[in-house]
CSV table of C-alpha atoms and ligand atoms in Angstrom, one decimal:
chain,number,residue,atom,x,y,z
A,28,MET,CA,15.8,-10.2,1.8
A,29,LEU,CA,15.0,-7.8,-0.2
A,30,GLU,CA,17.0,-7.0,-3.5
A,31,LEU,CA,18.0,-4.1,-5.4
A,32,ASP,CA,19.0,-4.7,-9.2
A,33,ILE,CA,19.7,-0.9,-10.6
A,34,ARG,CA,21.5,-1.3,-13.7
A,35,GLY,CA,18.9,-1.2,-15.8
A,36,VAL,CA,20.0,2.9,-15.2
A,37,SER,CA,23.0,3.2,-15.6
A,38,GLN,CA,24.1,5.2,-18.2
A,39,ASP,CA,26.4,2.5,-19.4
A,40,ILE,CA,23.4,0.4,-20.2
A,41,ILE,CA,21.0,2.8,-21.5
A,42,GLY,CA,23.5,5.7,-22.2
A,43,GLY,CA,24.0,9.4,-21.2
A,44,GLU,CA,21.3,10.9,-21.9
A,45,ASN,CA,18.4,8.6,-20.3
A,46,GLY,CA,20.9,7.3,-17.4
A,47,LEU,CA,23.1,8.0,-14.4
A,48,ASN,CA,26.7,7.8,-13.9
A,49,ILE,CA,25.8,6.4,-10.7
A,50,PRO,CA,28.9,5.6,-9.0
A,51,ALA,CA,29.5,9.5,-9.5
A,52,GLU,CA,26.2,10.3,-8.0
A,53,PHE,CA,26.0,7.9,-5.4
A,54,GLU,CA,29.7,9.9,-4.2
A,55,ASN,CA,28.0,13.1,-4.6
A,56,TYR,CA,25.1,12.5,-2.4
A,57,LYS,CA,26.7,9.7,0.0
A,58,THR,CA,27.0,13.1,2.6
A,59,ARG,CA,23.1,14.3,1.9
A,60,ILE,CA,21.8,10.9,1.9
A,61,ALA,CA,23.4,9.8,4.9
A,62,ASP,CA,22.3,13.4,6.7
A,63,ILE,CA,18.5,12.4,5.9
A,64,ILE,CA,19.0,8.5,6.6
A,65,SER,CA,20.2,10.0,10.9
A,66,ASN,CA,18.4,12.8,10.9
A,67,LEU,CA,15.0,10.4,10.0
A,68,TYR,CA,16.0,7.7,13.0
A,69,LYS,CA,16.8,11.1,15.9
A,70,ARG,CA,13.5,12.5,14.8
A,71,LYS,CA,11.3,9.2,14.5
A,72,ASP,CA,9.9,9.4,18.3
A,73,THR,CA,9.5,13.2,18.5
A,74,PRO,CA,6.0,13.7,18.7
A,75,GLY,CA,4.0,15.8,15.6
A,76,GLU,CA,7.1,14.0,13.1
A,77,GLY,CA,4.9,11.5,11.2
A,78,LEU,CA,7.6,9.0,12.2
A,79,GLN,CA,6.1,6.4,14.4
A,80,TRP,CA,5.8,4.2,11.1
A,81,MET,CA,9.6,3.2,11.7
A,82,ASN,CA,8.8,1.7,15.1
A,83,LEU,CA,6.4,-0.7,14.4
A,84,GLY,CA,8.4,-4.2,13.2
A,85,TYR,CA,9.1,-3.4,17.2
A,86,SER,CA,5.8,-3.2,18.8
A,87,GLN,CA,5.0,-6.1,20.8
A,88,GLU,CA,1.9,-4.9,22.2
A,89,THR,CA,-0.2,-4.3,19.1
A,90,SER,CA,0.7,-7.4,18.3
A,91,TRP,CA,-0.5,-9.8,21.3
A,92,TYR,CA,-3.8,-7.4,20.9
A,93,VAL,CA,-4.6,-8.3,17.7
A,94,LYS,CA,-3.3,-12.0,18.4
A,95,GLU,CA,-5.5,-12.3,21.9
A,96,TYR,CA,-8.5,-10.7,20.1
A,97,ALA,CA,-8.0,-12.7,17.0
A,98,ALA,CA,-7.7,-16.2,19.2
A,99,LEU,CA,-11.0,-15.2,21.0
A,100,VAL,CA,-13.4,-14.8,17.9
A,101,GLU,CA,-11.6,-17.5,16.1
A,102,ASN,CA,-14.5,-20.2,14.9
A,103,ARG,CA,-17.4,-17.2,15.7
A,104,PHE,CA,-17.7,-15.8,12.4
A,105,ASP,CA,-17.8,-16.8,8.8
A,106,ASN,CA,-16.6,-13.1,7.5
A,107,ILE,CA,-14.7,-10.3,8.2
A,108,LEU,CA,-16.3,-6.8,6.4
A,109,VAL,CA,-13.0,-4.2,6.5
A,110,LEU,CA,-15.0,-1.1,6.0
A,111,GLY,CA,-12.4,2.2,5.4
A,112,ILE,CA,-10.8,3.9,2.5
A,113,GLY,CA,-7.1,5.3,1.6
A,114,GLY,CA,-4.5,4.3,3.8
A,115,SER,CA,-7.2,2.2,6.1
A,116,THR,CA,-7.5,-0.2,3.6
A,117,LEU,CA,-5.6,-0.3,0.4
A,118,GLY,CA,-2.0,-2.1,2.3
A,119,GLY,CA,-5.0,-4.8,4.1
A,120,ILE,CA,-6.1,-5.6,0.4
A,121,ALA,CA,-2.5,-5.6,-0.9
A,122,ILE,CA,-1.4,-8.2,1.7
A,123,THR,CA,-4.6,-10.1,2.5
A,124,HIS,CA,-4.1,-10.7,-1.5
A,125,ALA,CA,-0.9,-11.5,-1.8
A,126,LEU,CA,-0.9,-14.1,1.2
A,127,LEU,CA,-3.8,-16.1,1.3
A,128,LYS,CA,-4.6,-18.4,-0.7
A,129,PRO,CA,-5.7,-17.6,-4.5
A,130,TYR,CA,-9.6,-17.2,-5.0
A,131,TRP,CA,-9.7,-17.6,-0.7
A,132,ASN,CA,-13.4,-16.2,-0.4
A,133,LEU,CA,-14.1,-19.0,-2.9
A,134,LEU,CA,-12.9,-21.9,-0.8
A,135,SER,CA,-14.7,-23.6,1.5
A,136,LYS,CA,-14.6,-23.5,5.4
A,137,GLU,CA,-12.2,-26.6,5.6
A,138,GLN,CA,-10.1,-25.4,2.4
A,139,ARG,CA,-9.5,-21.9,4.3
A,140,GLY,CA,-8.7,-23.9,7.4
A,141,GLY,CA,-11.4,-22.9,9.2
A,142,TYR,CA,-10.7,-18.8,8.9
A,143,PRO,CA,-13.7,-16.2,7.4
A,144,ARG,CA,-13.8,-14.7,4.1
A,145,ILE,CA,-12.5,-11.1,4.0
A,146,PHE,CA,-14.1,-8.6,2.2
A,147,PHE,CA,-13.3,-4.9,1.7
A,148,LEU,CA,-15.4,-1.9,1.1
A,149,ASP,CA,-13.4,1.1,0.0
A,150,ASN,CA,-15.5,3.2,-1.6
A,151,VAL,CA,-19.1,4.2,-1.6
A,152,ASP,CA,-20.6,3.1,-4.9
A,153,PRO,CA,-24.1,2.1,-3.8
A,154,ASP,CA,-24.3,-1.2,-6.5
A,155,ASP,CA,-21.1,-2.5,-5.1
A,156,ILE,CA,-22.4,-1.9,-1.3
A,157,ASN,CA,-25.8,-3.6,-2.2
A,158,GLY,CA,-24.1,-6.3,-4.0
A,159,LEU,CA,-22.2,-7.5,-1.1
A,160,LEU,CA,-24.9,-6.8,1.7
A,161,ASP,CA,-27.1,-9.1,-0.4
A,162,ILE,CA,-24.9,-11.8,-0.3
A,163,LEU,CA,-23.1,-11.2,3.1
A,164,ASP,CA,-24.7,-13.2,6.0
A,165,LEU,CA,-24.7,-10.6,8.4
A,166,LYS,CA,-24.8,-12.5,11.5
A,167,LYS,CA,-21.8,-14.2,10.7
A,168,THR,CA,-19.9,-11.5,9.9
A,169,LEU,CA,-17.4,-9.3,11.7
A,170,VAL,CA,-17.5,-5.7,10.6
A,171,ASN,CA,-13.7,-3.6,11.4
A,172,VAL,CA,-14.2,-0.2,10.7
A,173,ILE,CA,-11.0,1.3,10.1
A,174,THR,CA,-10.3,5.4,10.4
A,175,LYS,CA,-7.9,7.0,11.9
A,176,SER,CA,-9.5,10.3,11.8
A,177,GLY,CA,-12.9,8.9,12.9
A,178,ASP,CA,-14.6,10.6,10.7
A,179,THR,CA,-13.9,10.2,7.2
A,180,THR,CA,-17.2,10.4,5.5
A,181,GLU,CA,-17.2,7.7,3.1
A,182,THR,CA,-15.9,5.2,6.1
A,183,MET,CA,-18.8,6.9,8.4
A,184,ALA,CA,-21.5,6.2,5.9
A,185,GLN,CA,-20.7,2.6,5.4
A,186,TYR,CA,-20.2,2.2,9.1
A,187,MET,CA,-23.8,4.0,9.5
A,188,ILE,CA,-25.4,1.5,6.8
A,189,LEU,CA,-24.0,-1.8,8.2
A,190,LYS,CA,-24.5,-0.4,12.1
A,191,ASP,CA,-28.3,-0.2,11.0
A,192,ARG,CA,-28.4,-3.3,9.4
A,193,LEU,CA,-26.8,-5.3,11.9
A,194,GLU,CA,-28.9,-3.7,14.6
A,195,LYS,CA,-32.2,-4.6,12.9
A,196,GLU,CA,-30.9,-9.2,12.6
A,197,LEU,CA,-29.4,-9.0,15.6
A,198,ASP,CA,-30.8,-6.4,18.0
A,199,ASP,CA,-28.8,-5.8,21.0
A,200,ASP,CA,-26.2,-8.4,19.9
A,201,TYR,CA,-25.0,-6.4,17.0
A,202,ARG,CA,-22.4,-4.7,19.4
A,203,LYS,CA,-20.3,-8.0,19.2
A,204,ASN,CA,-20.4,-8.0,15.2
A,205,ILE,CA,-18.2,-4.5,15.3
A,206,ILE,CA,-14.7,-3.8,15.9
A,207,VAL,CA,-13.5,-0.3,15.6
A,208,THR,CA,-9.8,0.9,14.5
A,209,THR,CA,-9.2,4.2,14.8
A,210,ASP,CA,-7.4,7.3,16.9
A,211,LYS,CA,-7.1,6.5,21.1
A,212,LYS,CA,-9.0,10.0,21.4
A,213,THR,CA,-9.7,11.7,18.9
A,214,GLY,CA,-12.9,11.6,16.0
A,215,ILE,CA,-16.2,10.9,16.4
A,216,LEU,CA,-15.7,7.3,15.7
A,217,ARG,CA,-13.8,7.1,19.3
A,218,GLN,CA,-16.6,8.8,20.6
A,219,ILE,CA,-19.4,6.6,19.3
A,220,SER,CA,-17.4,3.6,19.8
A,221,GLU,CA,-17.0,4.4,23.6
A,222,GLN,CA,-21.0,4.9,23.9
A,223,GLU,CA,-21.4,1.5,22.4
A,224,GLY,CA,-18.8,-0.4,23.8
A,225,TYR,CA,-17.2,-1.6,20.5
A,226,LYS,CA,-14.4,-3.5,21.0
A,227,THR,CA,-11.1,-0.8,19.6
A,228,PHE,CA,-8.2,-1.1,18.6
A,229,VAL,CA,-6.0,2.0,17.9
A,230,VAL,CA,-4.2,3.8,15.1
A,231,PRO,CA,-1.0,5.4,16.9
A,232,ASP,CA,0.0,8.8,16.9
A,233,ASP,CA,2.3,10.0,13.8
A,234,VAL,CA,1.9,7.3,12.2
A,235,GLY,CA,0.0,8.7,8.9
A,236,GLY,CA,-3.0,6.7,7.1
A,237,ARG,CA,-0.5,5.7,4.3
A,238,PHE,CA,1.7,4.4,6.9
A,239,SER,CA,-0.1,2.4,8.7
A,240,VAL,CA,0.1,-0.6,7.0
A,241,PHE,CA,2.0,-2.4,10.0
A,242,THR,CA,-0.7,-1.1,13.1
A,243,ALA,CA,-3.5,-2.6,13.7
A,244,VAL,CA,-5.6,-1.1,10.7
A,245,GLY,CA,-3.3,-4.2,8.8
A,246,LEU,CA,-3.1,-6.7,11.9
A,247,LEU,CA,-6.1,-7.2,12.8
A,248,PRO,CA,-7.4,-8.4,9.4
A,249,PHE,CA,-4.6,-10.3,8.8
A,250,ALA,CA,-4.8,-12.1,12.4
A,251,LEU,CA,-7.8,-12.8,11.8
A,252,VAL,CA,-7.8,-14.8,8.7
A,253,GLY,CA,-4.5,-16.4,10.2
A,254,ILE,CA,-2.4,-14.7,9.0
A,255,ASN,CA,1.0,-15.0,10.8
A,256,ILE,CA,1.6,-11.5,11.6
A,257,ASP,CA,5.0,-11.9,13.7
A,258,GLU,CA,6.5,-13.2,10.1
A,259,ILE,CA,5.4,-9.8,9.3
A,260,THR,CA,7.1,-7.2,11.6
A,261,ALA,CA,10.4,-9.9,11.4
A,262,GLY,CA,10.7,-8.9,8.0
A,263,ILE,CA,10.3,-5.5,8.9
A,264,ARG,CA,12.6,-5.4,11.9
A,265,ASP,CA,15.3,-7.1,9.4
A,266,LEU,CA,15.3,-4.9,7.1
A,267,ASP,CA,15.2,-1.9,9.2
A,268,ALA,CA,18.0,-2.6,10.7
A,269,GLN,CA,19.8,-2.4,7.0
A,270,LEU,CA,17.8,0.7,6.5
A,271,LYS,CA,19.2,2.3,10.0
A,272,ASN,CA,22.6,2.1,7.7
A,273,THR,CA,23.5,5.8,6.4
A,274,ASN,CA,25.6,4.5,3.8
A,275,ILE,CA,24.2,4.6,0.1
A,276,TYR,CA,26.1,1.7,-1.2
A,277,GLU,CA,24.4,-0.4,2.0
A,278,ASN,CA,21.0,1.1,1.8
A,279,ILE,CA,18.7,0.1,-0.9
A,280,ALA,CA,15.5,1.9,0.0
A,281,ALA,CA,18.0,5.4,-0.1
A,282,GLN,CA,19.3,4.1,-3.6
A,283,ASN,CA,16.0,3.4,-4.9
A,284,ALA,CA,14.9,7.5,-3.5
A,285,LEU,CA,18.4,9.0,-5.0
A,286,ILE,CA,17.6,7.4,-8.3
A,287,HIS,CA,14.1,8.6,-8.7
A,288,TYR,CA,14.8,11.9,-7.7
A,289,LEU,CA,18.0,12.3,-10.0
A,290,LEU,CA,16.1,11.0,-13.1
A,291,ASP,CA,12.9,13.1,-12.1
A,292,THR,CA,15.0,16.3,-11.4
A,293,LYS,CA,17.6,16.1,-13.6
A,294,TYR,CA,15.9,13.8,-16.9
A,295,GLY,CA,12.4,14.3,-16.4
A,296,LYS,CA,11.5,10.8,-15.9
A,297,ASP,CA,8.7,12.2,-13.5
A,298,ILE,CA,6.7,8.8,-14.1
A,299,THR,CA,6.9,6.1,-11.3
A,300,VAL,CA,5.6,2.5,-12.4
A,301,LEU,CA,5.6,-0.3,-10.1
A,302,MET,CA,5.5,-3.4,-12.1
A,303,PRO,CA,5.1,-7.1,-10.2
A,304,TYR,CA,5.3,-10.1,-12.3
A,305,SER,CA,3.2,-11.4,-9.6
A,306,GLU,CA,-0.6,-11.6,-9.8
A,307,LYS,CA,0.0,-12.0,-5.9
A,308,LEU,CA,1.1,-8.6,-5.8
A,309,LYS,CA,-1.3,-7.4,-7.7
A,310,TYR,CA,-2.5,-5.1,-5.3
A,311,VAL,CA,0.7,-3.3,-4.7
A,312,PRO,CA,0.7,-1.0,-6.7
A,313,ASP,CA,-2.8,0.7,-5.6
A,314,TRP,CA,-1.2,1.3,-2.2
A,315,PHE,CA,1.8,2.2,-3.5
A,316,THR,CA,0.7,4.6,-5.9
A,317,GLN,CA,-1.2,6.4,-2.6
A,318,LEU,CA,2.2,5.9,-0.8
A,319,TRP,CA,4.3,7.8,-3.4
A,320,ALA,CA,1.4,10.1,-4.7
A,321,GLU,CA,0.3,11.8,-1.6
A,322,SER,CA,3.9,11.8,0.1
A,323,LEU,CA,5.1,13.2,-2.8
A,324,GLY,CA,3.0,16.0,-4.6
A,325,LYS,CA,3.4,19.1,-3.2
A,326,ASN,CA,3.4,22.8,-3.9
A,327,LYS,CA,5.8,23.8,-1.4
A,328,THR,CA,9.1,23.2,0.6
A,329,THR,CA,9.7,22.8,4.3
A,330,GLU,CA,11.2,26.6,3.7
A,331,GLU,CA,7.4,27.6,1.7
A,332,LYS,CA,9.2,27.9,-1.7
A,333,PRO,CA,7.1,27.1,-4.5
A,334,ILE,CA,7.5,23.8,-6.0
A,335,LYS,CA,6.0,21.6,-8.2
A,336,ALA,CA,7.0,17.8,-6.8
A,337,GLY,CA,5.9,14.5,-7.1
A,338,PRO,CA,6.8,11.9,-9.9
A,339,THR,CA,3.2,10.2,-10.8
A,340,PRO,CA,2.8,6.7,-9.8
A,341,ILE,CA,1.5,4.3,-12.4
A,342,GLY,CA,0.6,0.4,-11.6
A,343,ALA,CA,1.1,-2.2,-14.3
A,344,ILE,CA,1.5,-6.1,-13.9
A,345,GLY,CA,3.1,-8.4,-15.7
A,346,ALA,CA,3.1,-10.2,-18.2
A,347,LYS,CA,-0.7,-9.2,-18.8
A,348,ASP,CA,0.7,-5.1,-19.0
A,349,GLN,CA,3.0,-6.2,-22.1
A,350,HIS,CA,-0.4,-6.4,-23.2
A,351,THR,CA,-1.8,-2.6,-22.9
A,352,LEU,CA,1.2,-0.4,-21.6
A,353,MET,CA,4.5,-1.4,-22.8
A,354,GLN,CA,3.9,0.4,-26.4
A,355,LEU,CA,3.9,3.5,-24.4
A,356,PHE,CA,6.1,2.2,-22.5
A,357,ASN,CA,8.8,1.5,-25.0
A,358,GLU,CA,8.0,4.2,-27.5
A,359,GLY,CA,6.3,6.7,-26.0
A,360,PRO,CA,7.7,9.5,-23.9
A,361,ASN,CA,10.9,9.0,-22.4
A,362,ASN,CA,9.3,9.7,-19.3
A,363,LYS,CA,9.5,6.7,-16.8
A,364,VAL,CA,10.9,4.7,-14.5
A,365,ILE,CA,9.9,0.9,-14.8
A,366,ASN,CA,10.5,-1.1,-11.4
A,367,PHE,CA,9.7,-4.6,-11.6
A,368,VAL,CA,9.0,-6.6,-8.3
A,369,ARG,CA,10.4,-10.1,-9.5
A,370,ILE,CA,9.6,-13.5,-7.3
A,371,GLY,CA,12.1,-15.9,-6.9
A,372,GLU,CA,10.5,-18.8,-6.3
A,373,PHE,CA,6.9,-18.7,-7.0
A,374,ASP,CA,4.5,-21.6,-4.5
A,375,THR,CA,3.7,-24.2,-7.1
A,376,THR,CA,5.0,-24.8,-10.0
A,377,LEU,CA,2.5,-25.3,-13.6
A,378,GLY,CA,3.9,-27.1,-16.5
A,379,ILE,CA,2.5,-26.7,-20.2
A,380,PRO,CA,1.3,-29.9,-22.2
A,381,GLN,CA,3.3,-31.2,-25.1
A,382,ILE,CA,0.2,-31.4,-26.9
A,383,PHE,CA,0.8,-30.2,-29.8
A,384,GLN,CA,3.6,-29.8,-32.6
A,385,TYR,CA,3.0,-26.9,-34.9
A,386,THR,CA,6.1,-24.6,-35.1
A,387,GLY,CA,4.2,-21.9,-34.1
A,388,ILE,CA,3.4,-22.8,-30.1
A,389,GLY,CA,5.2,-26.2,-30.0
A,390,TYR,CA,8.1,-24.9,-28.6
A,391,LEU,CA,5.7,-23.8,-25.2
A,392,GLY,CA,4.7,-28.2,-24.7
A,393,GLY,CA,7.0,-29.2,-21.6
A,394,LYS,CA,7.9,-25.6,-20.4
A,395,THR,CA,6.5,-24.2,-16.9
A,396,VAL,CA,4.2,-21.2,-16.7
A,397,ASN,CA,7.2,-20.4,-14.4
A,398,ASN,CA,9.1,-20.6,-17.1
A,399,LEU,CA,7.7,-18.1,-19.1
A,400,ILE,CA,6.4,-15.6,-17.2
A,401,ASN,CA,10.2,-15.1,-16.1
A,402,ALA,CA,10.9,-15.3,-19.6
A,403,GLU,CA,8.5,-12.3,-20.3
A,404,ALA,CA,9.9,-10.0,-17.6
A,405,ASP,CA,13.5,-10.6,-18.9
A,406,SER,CA,11.8,-9.4,-22.6
A,407,THR,CA,10.4,-7.0,-21.4
A,408,GLN,CA,13.6,-5.9,-19.8
A,409,ALA,CA,15.3,-5.9,-22.7
A,410,THR,CA,13.3,-4.3,-24.8
A,411,LEU,CA,13.3,-1.5,-22.8
A,412,ILE,CA,16.7,-1.4,-22.7
A,413,ASP,CA,17.4,-1.2,-26.3
A,414,TYR,CA,14.6,1.8,-26.7
A,415,SER,CA,17.1,3.3,-23.4
A,416,ARG,CA,14.1,3.3,-20.7
A,417,PRO,CA,15.3,3.3,-17.1
A,418,THR,CA,14.3,-0.4,-15.1
A,419,ILE,CA,15.2,-1.3,-11.8
A,420,THR,CA,14.4,-4.9,-10.4
A,421,ILE,CA,13.1,-5.4,-7.0
A,422,LYS,CA,13.9,-9.1,-6.3
A,423,ILE,CA,11.9,-11.0,-3.2
A,424,PRO,CA,13.0,-14.6,-2.6
A,425,LYS,CA,8.8,-15.4,-2.4
A,426,VAL,CA,5.3,-13.9,-1.5
A,427,ASP,CA,5.5,-14.6,2.3
A,428,GLY,CA,5.0,-12.6,5.0
A,429,TYR,CA,8.5,-11.9,6.2
A,430,HIS,CA,9.3,-10.7,2.6
A,431,ILE,CA,6.1,-9.0,1.7
A,432,ALA,CA,6.5,-6.6,4.5
A,433,GLN,CA,10.1,-5.6,3.6
A,434,LEU,CA,8.7,-4.7,0.4
A,435,LEU,CA,6.1,-2.2,1.6
A,436,TYR,CA,8.5,-1.3,4.1
A,437,MET,CA,11.3,-0.8,1.8
A,438,LEU,CA,9.1,1.7,-0.4
A,439,GLU,CA,8.1,3.6,2.6
A,440,MET,CA,11.4,4.6,3.7
A,441,GLN,CA,12.4,5.0,-0.1
A,442,THR,CA,9.3,7.6,0.3
A,443,ALA,CA,10.9,9.4,3.1
A,444,ILE,CA,13.9,10.0,1.9
A,445,THR,CA,12.5,11.0,-1.9
A,446,GLY,CA,10.8,13.7,0.3
A,447,ALA,CA,13.5,14.8,2.1
A,448,LEU,CA,15.5,14.6,-0.9
A,449,TYR,CA,12.5,17.3,-2.6
A,450,ASN,CA,12.3,19.1,0.5
A,451,ILE,CA,8.6,18.4,1.3
A,452,ASN,CA,6.8,17.6,4.0
A,453,THR,CA,6.1,14.0,2.8
A,454,PHE,CA,3.9,13.2,5.9
A,455,ASP,CA,1.0,15.7,5.3
A,456,GLN,CA,-1.6,15.7,2.4
A,457,PRO,CA,-3.5,19.2,2.9
A,458,SER,CA,-5.6,19.0,-0.7
A,459,VAL,CA,-7.2,16.1,0.1
A,460,GLU,CA,-8.6,17.7,3.1
A,461,GLN,CA,-9.1,20.3,0.8
A,462,THR,CA,-11.3,17.9,-0.8
A,463,ARG,CA,-13.4,16.5,2.7
A,464,ASN,CA,-13.8,19.9,3.4
A,465,TYR,CA,-16.0,20.5,0.2
A,466,THR,CA,-17.8,17.1,0.5
A,467,TYR,CA,-19.0,18.3,4.0
A,468,GLY,CA,-20.1,21.7,3.0
A,469,LEU,CA,-22.3,19.6,0.1
A,470,MET,CA,-23.6,16.8,2.3
A,471,GLY,CA,-24.8,20.0,4.9
A,472,ARG,CA,-22.6,19.4,8.1
A,473,ILE,CA,-22.7,22.0,10.4
A,474,GLY,CA,-19.8,23.9,10.5
A,475,TYR,CA,-18.9,23.7,6.6
A,476,GLU,CA,-21.3,26.4,5.0
A,477,GLU,CA,-18.6,28.2,3.6
A,478,SER,CA,-17.3,25.4,1.5
A,479,ALA,CA,-20.5,24.5,0.1
A,480,LYS,CA,-20.8,28.1,-0.5
A,481,ALA,CA,-17.3,28.2,-2.4
A,482,LEU,CA,-18.0,25.0,-4.0
A,483,HIS,CA,-21.6,26.3,-5.6
A,484,ASP,CA,-20.0,29.2,-6.8
A,485,LYS,CA,-16.8,27.5,-8.4
A,486,LEU,CA,-19.0,24.6,-9.9
A,487,GLU,CA,-21.9,27.3,-10.9
A,488,TYR,CA,-24.5,24.7,-9.3
A,489,VAL,CA,-28.0,26.1,-8.9
B,513,LIG,O1,-2.8,9.0,4.4
B,513,LIG,C1,-3.7,9.6,4.6
B,513,LIG,O2,-3.5,9.9,5.7
B,513,LIG,C2,-5.4,9.4,4.4
B,513,LIG,O3,-5.0,8.9,2.9
B,513,LIG,C3,-5.8,8.4,4.4
B,513,LIG,O4,-5.5,7.0,4.4
B,513,LIG,C4,-7.6,8.5,4.2
B,513,LIG,O5,-7.9,9.5,4.0
B,513,LIG,C5,-8.4,8.0,5.0
B,513,LIG,O6,-8.2,8.9,5.8
B,513,LIG,P1,-8.8,7.8,7.5
B,513,LIG,O7,-8.3,6.8,7.8
B,513,LIG,O8,-8.4,8.9,8.5
B,513,LIG,O9,-10.4,7.1,7.4
């Protein structure tokens, strides 16, 4: 199971100006936290609350459909190409990178156990898209278009390009190379899928994009490349059994939520750093960035009172970012909470050969890279403590489907509880919609002329 070590935020360790009196705070907040947790679980099945992501560990139906389809297309494709943006791709990128063998797309088919390569297009950079299209054999590529709303500009542009190319290469057969994950009823892509006869999968109601990784949004690409999705759902279920617990002393998501909330509101530590010591987990901070930023960055409370909520998320990767960010984290403004993610056991061991006797490097010989990365994490935390900086360690025994699912689910629950502490709507993103509307206007979508005009006025375009 996942573990949380919160000693590094204690005032006994980093002093009273920056650290918390944890026993006193837990005692002060235990009733509020219990109310928040029981309220979340009470409301989770209520339509419109945006809490269906709390049920995803139990959704046997999605797993069944996904596995059935993956079995049907096994050996048919050499490549999976996922199209999407934001919550439609960030979780998929994070988990496939973590669970597939390193350098997956460079391995032979045999080394990949017969499973396809996987690519994600999650932007609209022409050079990037053209570059990928230049190397992909589209006849052997299964394109999974993912968009909850079904009309996101970037994703629809990618889809239109791919549909056109596939049609040119495959004539009428191109439809077999496109699958769609979207809302079950609404959105242009749903309409198109029905007209075109694409195989479709559903993003369930009341699961926002950034909470959708354990729907078909993530599970389908995972199954297509041979990831065991039952391990993933089992991990969520087992952790959920613990996170239901309304007792703050036994609930790690609640503890981390309260700590971040208090360190921000009491001590101005309004930057949350997520720092895995693992290359496999290097895209988890990107996923977390969206989750934390879009969920908590709000300017009004649920009672419409003005607030400027939202700690700023920053990703860092150990050990390498010790050589980029750590000077700032140690000596710059003391406004950050650094969350380490530590791995109990790496998949492999790598020895450092004893080939030099120089004092400066000889000590490395005979040790392992595993020893080294762990020593780096310990040293970094010790230094942060020396500078009175708050640190937390999230420990996962190993990077497998069961535990990475727990890591992401814990962070989702932590986000929901933190949002409730700020008393904001964690599950909307009004300003993202505003940018979408300007883009629609600028690109000439009918009905968005006012948005285009407002944008031109603001930016003084001709
Ligand atoms: O969290 C969210 O809902 C958003 O950030 C979406 O993930 C993002 O905008 C992509 O939207 P869609 O899946 O509708 O294409």
